Coordinates of N, CA, C and O and ligand atoms in Angstrom, one line a residue:
X1 N 0.8 -1.0 0.2 CA -0.1 0.1 -0.1 C 0.7 1.1 -0.2 O 0.7 2.3 -0.2
X2 N 1.9 0.9 0.7 CA 2.8 2.4 1.0 C 3.4 2.8 -0.6 O 3.1 3.6 -1.1
X3 N 3.7 1.5 -1.6 CA 4.0 2.0 -2.9 C 3.5 2.3 -3.6 O 3.4 3.4 -4.5
X4 N 2.1 2.0 -3.6 CA 0.8 2.7 -4.1 C 0.7 4.0 -3.9 O 0.6 4.8 -4.9
X5 N 0.8 4.5 -2.4 CA 0.8 5.7 -2.4 C 1.6 6.8 -2.7 O 1.6 7.8 -3.2
X6 N 3.0 6.2 -2.9 CA 4.0 7.0 -3.1 C 4.0 7.2 -4.8 O 4.3 8.3 -5.6
X7 N 3.5 5.9 -5.3 CA 3.0 6.3 -6.7 C 2.0 7.2 -7.4 O 2.1 7.7 -7.9
X8 N 1.3 7.4 -6.5 CA 0.0 8.3 -6.8 C 0.9 9.7 -6.1 O 0.3 10.7 -7.4
X9 N 1.5 9.8 -5.3 CA 2.2 11.0 -5.1 C 3.0 11.5 -6.4 O 3.1 12.8 -7.0
X10 N 3.7 10.4 -7.0 CA 4.7 10.6 -8.0 C 3.8 11.2 -9.2 O 4.0 11.9 -9.9
X11 N 2.4 10.6 -9.3 CA 1.9 10.8 -10.8 C 1.3 12.5 -10.4 O 1.3 13.2 -11.2
X12 N 1.0 12.3 -9.2 CA 0.1 13.7 -9.1 C 1.1 15.2 -8.8 O 0.9 15.9 -9.8
X13 N 2.0 14.8 -8.4 CA 3.4 15.7 -8.9 C 3.6 16.3 -10.1 O 3.8 17.2 -10.7
X14 N 3.8 15.1 -10.9 CA 4.0 15.3 -12.4 C 2.8 16.1 -13.2 O 3.1 16.7 -13.9
X15 N 1.6 15.6 -12.7 CA 0.7 16.2 -13.6 C 0.6 17.5 -12.8 O 0.2 18.2 -13.8
X16 N 0.7 17.6 -11.7 CA 0.8 19.3 -11.3 C 1.6 20.3 -11.8 O 1.7 21.1 -12.6
X17 N 2.6 19.5 -12.2 CA 4.0 20.5 -12.8 C 3.6 20.3 -14.2 O 4.2 21.7 -14.9
X18 N 3.0 19.3 -15.2 CA 2.9 19.9 -16.1 C 1.3 20.5 -16.7 O 1.1 20.9 -17.9
X19 N 0.7 20.4 -15.9 CA -0.7 21.1 -16.4 C -1.0 22.5 -15.2 O -2.0 22.8 -15.6
X20 N 0.1 22.7 -14.6 CA -0.1 24.2 -13.7 C -0.6 25.2 -14.6 O -1.3 26.2 -14.3
X21 N 0.0 25.3 -15.9 CA -0.1 26.3 -16.4 C -1.4 26.6 -17.1 O -1.8 27.9 -17.3
X22 N -2.1 25.5 -17.7 CA -3.2 25.4 -18.4 C -4.4 25.6 -17.9 O -5.2 26.7 -18.4
X23 N -4.6 25.3 -16.9 CA -6.0 25.7 -15.7 C -7.2 25.7 -16.6 O -8.0 25.9 -16.2
X24 N -7.5 24.6 -17.5 CA -8.4 24.5 -18.2 C -9.1 23.6 -17.5 O -9.0 22.5 -16.5
X25 N -10.5 24.2 -17.2 CA -11.8 23.5 -16.8 C -12.8 22.6 -17.4 O -12.9 22.8 -18.7
X26 N -13.2 21.2 -17.2 CA -14.0 20.2 -17.8 C -15.0 21.2 -18.2 O -15.7 21.3 -17.6
X27 N -15.5 20.9 -19.6 CA -16.9 21.5 -20.0 C -17.5 20.4 -20.4 O -17.5 19.6 -21.4
X28 N -18.9 20.7 -19.4 CA -19.8 19.7 -19.6 C -20.6 19.5 -21.0 O -20.8 20.9 -21.6
X29 N -20.7 18.3 -21.7 CA -20.9 18.6 -23.6 C -22.3 18.9 -23.5 O -23.2 18.7 -22.1
X30 N -22.9 19.4 -24.2 CA -24.7 19.9 -24.7 C -25.2 18.6 -25.3 O -24.4 18.5 -26.6
X31 N -26.2 18.3 -25.0 CA -27.1 17.3 -25.5 C -27.4 18.2 -26.7 O -27.8 19.2 -26.8
X32 N -27.4 17.5 -27.9 CA -28.3 18.0 -28.8 C -29.8 17.4 -29.1 O -30.0 16.1 -29.4
X33 N -30.6 18.0 -28.6 CA -32.0 17.2 -28.8 C -33.4 17.9 -29.8 O -33.0 18.9 -30.4
X34 N -34.1 16.7 -30.4 CA -34.8 17.0 -31.0 C -36.2 16.3 -30.4 O -36.6 15.2 -30.0
X35 N -37.3 17.2 -30.8 CA -38.7 16.7 -30.1 C -39.4 16.2 -31.3 O -39.6 17.0 -32.3
X36 N -40.0 14.9 -30.9 CA -40.5 14.7 -32.3 C -42.0 14.3 -32.1 O -42.4 13.3 -31.2
X37 N -43.0 15.1 -32.1 CA -44.4 14.8 -31.8 C -44.6 15.0 -30.4 O -44.2 15.4 -29.9
X38 N -46.0 14.1 -29.9 CA -46.3 14.3 -28.6 C -45.4 13.7 -27.7 O -45.0 14.1 -26.3
X39 N -45.2 12.5 -28.1 CA -44.2 11.3 -27.4 C -42.8 10.7 -27.4 O -42.8 9.6 -27.1
X40 N -42.0 11.6 -28.0 CA -40.8 10.9 -28.3 C -39.8 12.1 -28.2 O -40.3 13.4 -28.9
X41 N -38.7 12.1 -27.6 CA -37.6 12.9 -27.6 C -36.0 12.1 -28.0 O -36.2 11.0 -27.4
X42 N -35.7 13.0 -29.1 CA -34.5 12.0 -29.2 C -33.1 13.1 -28.8 O -32.9 14.4 -29.1
X43 N -32.2 12.5 -28.2 CA -30.6 12.9 -28.3 C -29.8 12.3 -29.1 O -29.5 11.4 -29.0
X44 N -29.5 13.1 -30.5 CA -29.0 13.2 -31.3 C -27.4 12.5 -31.2 O -26.7 11.8 -32.0
X45 N -26.8 13.2 -30.4 CA -25.2 13.5 -30.2 C -25.1 12.4 -28.9 O -24.0 12.4 -28.5
X46 N -26.3 11.1 -28.5 CA -25.8 10.5 -27.1 C -24.8 9.8 -27.2 O -23.8 10.1 -26.0
X47 N -24.3 9.0 -28.0 CA -22.9 8.5 -28.0 C -21.7 9.0 -28.1 O -20.6 9.0 -27.2
X48 N -21.7 10.3 -28.5 CA -20.8 11.0 -28.6 C -20.6 12.0 -27.0 O -19.5 11.8 -27.0
X49 N -21.8 12.4 -26.6 CA -21.4 12.9 -25.2 C -20.9 11.9 -24.3 O -20.0 11.9 -23.5
X50 N -21.4 10.4 -24.5 CA -20.8 9.4 -23.4 C -19.5 9.2 -23.9 O -18.7 9.1 -22.6
X51 N -18.9 9.2 -25.2 CA -17.6 8.9 -25.3 C -16.7 10.1 -24.6 O -15.4 10.1 -23.9
X52 N -17.6 11.4 -24.6 CA -16.7 12.2 -24.0 C -16.3 12.1 -22.6 O -15.5 12.8 -22.0
X53 N -17.5 11.9 -21.8 CA -17.4 11.8 -20.5 C -16.9 10.6 -20.0 O -16.6 10.2 -18.7
X54 N -16.6 9.7 -21.0 CA -16.2 8.2 -20.7 C -17.1 7.2 -19.8 O -16.7 7.0 -18.8
X55 N -18.2 7.6 -20.2 CA -19.2 6.5 -19.4 C -20.1 5.6 -20.1 O -20.6 6.2 -21.5
X56 N -20.5 4.6 -19.6 CA -21.0 3.7 -20.7 C -22.7 4.1 -21.1 O -23.5 4.6 -20.2
X57 N -22.8 4.1 -22.3 CA -24.1 4.6 -22.7 C -25.2 3.9 -21.9 O -26.5 4.5 -21.7
X58 N -25.2 2.7 -21.7 CA -26.3 2.0 -20.5 C -26.5 2.6 -19.5 O -27.6 3.0 -19.0
X59 N -25.7 2.7 -18.7 CA -25.5 3.6 -17.7 C -26.1 4.8 -17.4 O -27.2 5.2 -16.8
X60 N -25.7 5.9 -18.5 CA -26.6 7.1 -18.7 C -27.5 7.0 -19.3 O -28.7 7.7 -18.9
X61 N -28.0 6.0 -19.9 CA -29.5 5.8 -20.7 C -30.5 5.3 -19.5 O -31.8 6.0 -19.1
X62 N -30.1 4.4 -18.5 CA -30.6 4.0 -17.4 C -31.0 5.4 -16.4 O -32.0 5.3 -16.0
X63 N -30.0 5.9 -16.3 CA -30.3 7.4 -15.5 C -31.3 8.4 -15.7 O -32.0 8.6 -15.1
X64 N -31.5 8.5 -17.4 CA -32.4 9.1 -17.7 C -33.4 8.6 -17.6 O -34.5 9.5 -17.3
X65 N -33.4 7.5 -18.2 CA -34.8 7.0 -18.1 C -36.0 7.0 -16.7 O -36.9 7.3 -16.7
X66 N -34.5 6.9 -15.7 CA -35.4 7.0 -14.4 C -35.7 8.1 -13.8 O -36.7 8.9 -13.3
X67 N -34.9 9.2 -14.5 CA -35.1 10.6 -14.1 C -36.1 11.3 -14.7 O -36.9 12.0 -14.1
X68 N -36.4 10.9 -15.8 CA -37.8 11.3 -16.6 C -38.9 10.4 -16.3 O -39.8 10.9 -17.2
X69 N -38.7 9.5 -16.0 CA -39.7 8.5 -15.7 C -40.5 8.0 -17.1 O -41.8 7.9 -17.2
X70 N -39.9 7.6 -17.9 CA -40.1 7.0 -19.4 C -39.1 6.3 -19.9 O -37.5 6.4 -19.5
X71 N -39.4 5.2 -20.4 CA -38.4 4.3 -21.5 C -37.9 4.7 -22.2 O -38.3 5.9 -23.0
X72 N -36.5 4.4 -22.3 CA -35.9 5.2 -23.6 C -34.7 3.9 -24.2 O -34.8 2.6 -24.0
X73 N -34.3 4.2 -25.5 CA -33.8 3.0 -26.8 C -32.6 3.5 -26.5 O -32.6 4.8 -27.3
X74 N -31.4 3.0 -27.1 CA -30.3 3.3 -27.4 C -30.4 2.7 -28.7 O -30.8 1.7 -29.0
X75 N -30.4 4.1 -29.9 CA -30.2 3.5 -31.6 C -29.3 3.9 -32.2 O -29.3 5.3 -32.4
X76 N -28.3 3.3 -32.5 CA -26.7 3.5 -32.5 C -26.3 4.7 -32.2 O -26.0 4.7 -30.7
X77 N -26.2 6.0 -32.8 CA -25.4 7.3 -31.9 C -26.6 8.0 -31.2 O -26.1 8.6 -30.1
X78 N -28.1 7.7 -31.2 CA -28.8 8.4 -30.5 C -29.6 7.8 -29.2 O -29.5 6.3 -29.3
X79 N -30.4 8.7 -28.5 CA -30.9 7.8 -27.6 C -32.5 8.4 -27.9 O -32.5 9.5 -28.1
X80 N -33.4 7.4 -27.6 CA -34.7 8.1 -27.9 C -35.5 7.8 -26.7 O -35.3 6.4 -25.9
X81 N -36.0 8.8 -26.4 CA -36.9 8.7 -25.0 C -38.4 8.6 -25.7 O -38.8 9.4 -26.4
X82 N -39.0 8.1 -24.7 CA -40.5 7.7 -25.3 C -41.3 8.7 -24.1 O -42.4 8.3 -23.8
X83 N -41.1 10.0 -24.6 CA -41.8 10.9 -24.3 C -41.4 12.5 -24.3 O -40.3 12.3 -25.0
X84 N -42.1 13.2 -24.3 CA -41.9 14.9 -24.9 C -40.6 15.2 -23.6 O -41.3 15.4 -22.3
X85 N -39.6 15.4 -23.2 CA -39.0 16.4 -22.4 C -38.1 17.5 -23.0 O -37.4 17.4 -24.3
X86 N -38.3 18.6 -22.2 CA -37.5 20.0 -22.8 C -35.8 19.4 -22.6 O -35.6 19.0 -22.1
X87 N -35.4 20.2 -23.7 CA -34.0 20.2 -24.1 C -33.3 20.5 -22.9 O -32.5 20.1 -22.0
X88 N -33.9 21.9 -22.0 CA -33.1 22.2 -21.1 C -33.2 21.4 -19.6 O -32.3 21.3 -18.9
X89 N -34.3 20.4 -19.7 CA -34.5 19.1 -18.3 C -33.5 18.3 -18.5 O -32.8 17.9 -17.6
X90 N -33.5 18.0 -20.1 CA -32.3 16.7 -20.3 C -30.6 17.4 -19.5 O -30.1 16.6 -19.2
X91 N -30.3 18.6 -20.3 CA -29.3 19.1 -20.2 C -29.0 19.2 -18.5 O -28.1 18.5 -18.1
X92 N -29.8 19.7 -17.8 CA -29.9 19.6 -16.1 C -29.4 18.1 -15.8 O -28.5 17.9 -14.8
X93 N -30.3 17.4 -16.3 CA -30.0 15.8 -16.0 C -28.4 15.5 -16.1 O -27.7 14.6 -15.5
X94 N -27.9 15.9 -17.4 CA -26.6 15.5 -17.6 C -25.8 16.2 -16.8 O -24.5 15.5 -16.4
X95 N -25.8 17.5 -16.7 CA -24.9 18.2 -15.6 C -24.9 17.6 -14.3 O -23.9 17.5 -13.7
X96 N -26.1 17.1 -13.8 CA -26.4 16.4 -12.5 C -25.1 15.1 -12.8 O -24.4 14.8 -11.8
X97 N -25.5 14.4 -13.5 CA -24.8 13.0 -14.0 C -23.3 13.3 -13.9 O -22.5 12.6 -13.2
X98 N -23.0 14.2 -14.6 CA -21.4 14.6 -14.8 C -20.7 15.0 -13.5 O -19.9 14.2 -13.2
X99 N -21.7 15.6 -12.6 CA -20.8 16.4 -11.5 C -21.0 14.7 -10.6 O -20.3 14.9 -9.5
X100 N -21.8 14.1 -10.4 CA -22.1 13.3 -9.3 C -21.1 11.9 -10.1 O -20.6 11.3 -9.0
X101 N -21.0 11.7 -11.3 CA -20.5 10.2 -11.7 C -19.4 10.5 -12.6 O -18.8 9.7 -13.0
X102 N -18.9 11.6 -13.0 CA -17.8 11.9 -13.7 C -16.4 12.9 -13.4 O -15.1 12.5 -12.7
X103 N -17.2 13.9 -12.4 CA -16.1 15.1 -12.2 C -15.3 14.1 -10.7 O -16.5 14.1 -9.8
X104 N -14.4 14.6 -10.5 CA -13.8 14.2 -8.9 C -13.9 15.4 -8.2 O -13.4 16.2 -8.5
X105 N -14.2 15.0 -7.0 CA -15.0 16.4 -6.2 C -13.5 16.9 -5.5 O -13.3 17.9 -5.1
X106 N -12.5 16.0 -5.3 CA -11.0 16.7 -4.8 C -10.3 17.3 -6.1 O -10.2 18.7 -5.3
X107 N -10.2 17.1 -7.1 CA -9.5 17.9 -7.9 C -10.1 18.4 -9.3 O -9.5 19.2 -10.1
X108 N -11.5 18.0 -9.4 CA -12.5 18.7 -10.2 C -11.7 18.4 -11.9 O -12.4 19.1 -12.7
X109 N -11.4 17.2 -11.6 CA -11.0 16.9 -13.0 C -12.0 15.8 -13.4 O -12.6 14.7 -13.0
X110 N -12.1 15.5 -14.6 CA -13.0 14.4 -15.1 C -12.1 12.8 -15.5 O -12.9 11.7 -16.1
X111 N -10.8 13.0 -15.2 CA -10.2 11.7 -15.8 C -10.6 10.4 -14.6 O -9.8 10.5 -13.6
X112 N -11.9 10.1 -14.4 CA -12.1 9.2 -13.3 C -12.9 7.8 -14.1 O -12.9 7.6 -15.5
X113 N -12.7 6.6 -13.2 CA -13.5 5.6 -13.8 C -14.3 5.0 -12.5 O -14.2 5.0 -11.6
X114 N -15.2 4.3 -13.1 CA -16.1 3.8 -11.8 C -15.8 2.1 -11.5 O -15.4 1.7 -12.6
X115 N -15.3 1.8 -10.6 CA -14.9 0.7 -10.1 C -15.8 -0.1 -8.8 O -16.5 0.8 -8.0
X116 N -16.0 -1.5 -9.2 CA -16.8 -2.0 -7.8 C -15.6 -2.3 -6.8 O -14.8 -3.2 -6.9
X117 N -15.5 -2.0 -5.9 CA -15.0 -2.6 -4.8 C -15.8 -2.8 -3.5 O -17.0 -2.3 -2.7
X118 N -15.8 -4.4 -3.5 CA -16.4 -5.0 -2.1 C -18.2 -4.6 -2.5 O -18.7 -4.1 -1.1
X119 N -18.5 -4.9 -3.7 CA -19.9 -4.6 -3.7 C -20.0 -3.0 -3.6 O -21.7 -3.0 -3.9
X120 N -19.7 -2.1 -3.5 CA -19.8 -0.8 -3.4 C -19.1 -0.2 -4.7 O -18.1 -0.2 -5.0
X121 N -20.0 0.5 -5.6 CA -19.7 1.5 -6.8 C -18.9 2.6 -6.5 O -19.1 3.4 -5.6
X122 N -17.4 2.8 -6.9 CA -16.6 3.7 -6.3 C -16.5 4.4 -7.4 O -16.3 4.2 -8.8
X123 N -15.9 5.9 -7.3 CA -15.2 6.8 -8.3 C -14.2 7.2 -8.1 O -14.0 7.2 -7.2
X124 N -13.6 6.5 -9.1 CA -11.5 6.7 -8.8 C -11.3 7.6 -9.9 O -11.4 7.1 -10.7
X125 N -10.6 8.2 -9.2 CA -9.6 9.3 -9.9 C -8.8 9.1 -10.3 O -7.9 9.0 -9.3
X126 N -8.3 8.9 -11.6 CA -6.9 8.9 -12.3 C -5.5 9.8 -11.8 O -4.5 9.7 -12.4
X127 N -6.2 11.1 -11.4 CA -5.4 12.3 -11.8 C -4.9 12.5 -10.6 O -3.5 12.4 -10.1
X128 N -5.8 12.2 -8.9 CA -5.0 12.6 -7.8 C -5.5 11.3 -6.9 O -4.9 11.4 -6.1
X129 N -6.1 10.2 -7.5 CA -6.4 9.1 -6.7 C -7.1 9.0 -5.8 O -7.6 8.1 -4.9
X130 N -8.3 10.1 -5.9 CA -9.3 10.4 -4.7 C -10.5 9.2 -5.1 O -10.7 8.8 -6.4
X131 N -11.1 8.7 -4.1 CA -12.2 7.8 -4.3 C -13.3 8.5 -3.2 O -13.0 8.5 -2.4
X132 N -14.4 8.2 -4.1 CA -15.7 8.0 -3.4 C -16.7 7.1 -3.7 O -16.9 7.0 -5.1
X133 N -17.9 6.6 -2.8 CA -18.7 5.8 -3.4 C -19.8 6.6 -4.1 O -20.3 7.8 -3.9
X134 N -20.6 5.8 -5.1 CA -21.5 6.8 -5.9 C -22.8 5.2 -5.5 O -22.7 4.6 -5.3
X135 N -23.5 6.2 -6.3 CA -24.9 5.3 -5.8 C -25.2 4.4 -7.1 O -24.7 4.5 -8.0
Ligands
ZN1 ZN1 -8.9 13.8 -8.4

């Protein structure tokens, strides 16, 4: 464990020295939303957004389905929601999802992954090594 900590410390100091000047902040991607008729909403760039935030499309689709209370289908690049949902509502859901399941609360970077440790889902930061449980 001590070696692991040292390794993280090492990585962290390297990151700090190489990135200290940029100060860039992660920008949450924007959904491109199309409302079709009365009961259908399409997120045109769904897969692209998932690639950007590096999360499984299935995980995000389930989260959206639960949040808007409607069934969804992944259709290649797109997500089809079987309900009319306004773009601003979907964007807020995405913002929440990213803050909860992507951004590291310690260092604010999106370089994280989700790992299961002893049956608990953890958000693990690749930049600073911070971990926190997620729902
Ligand atoms: Zn971090």
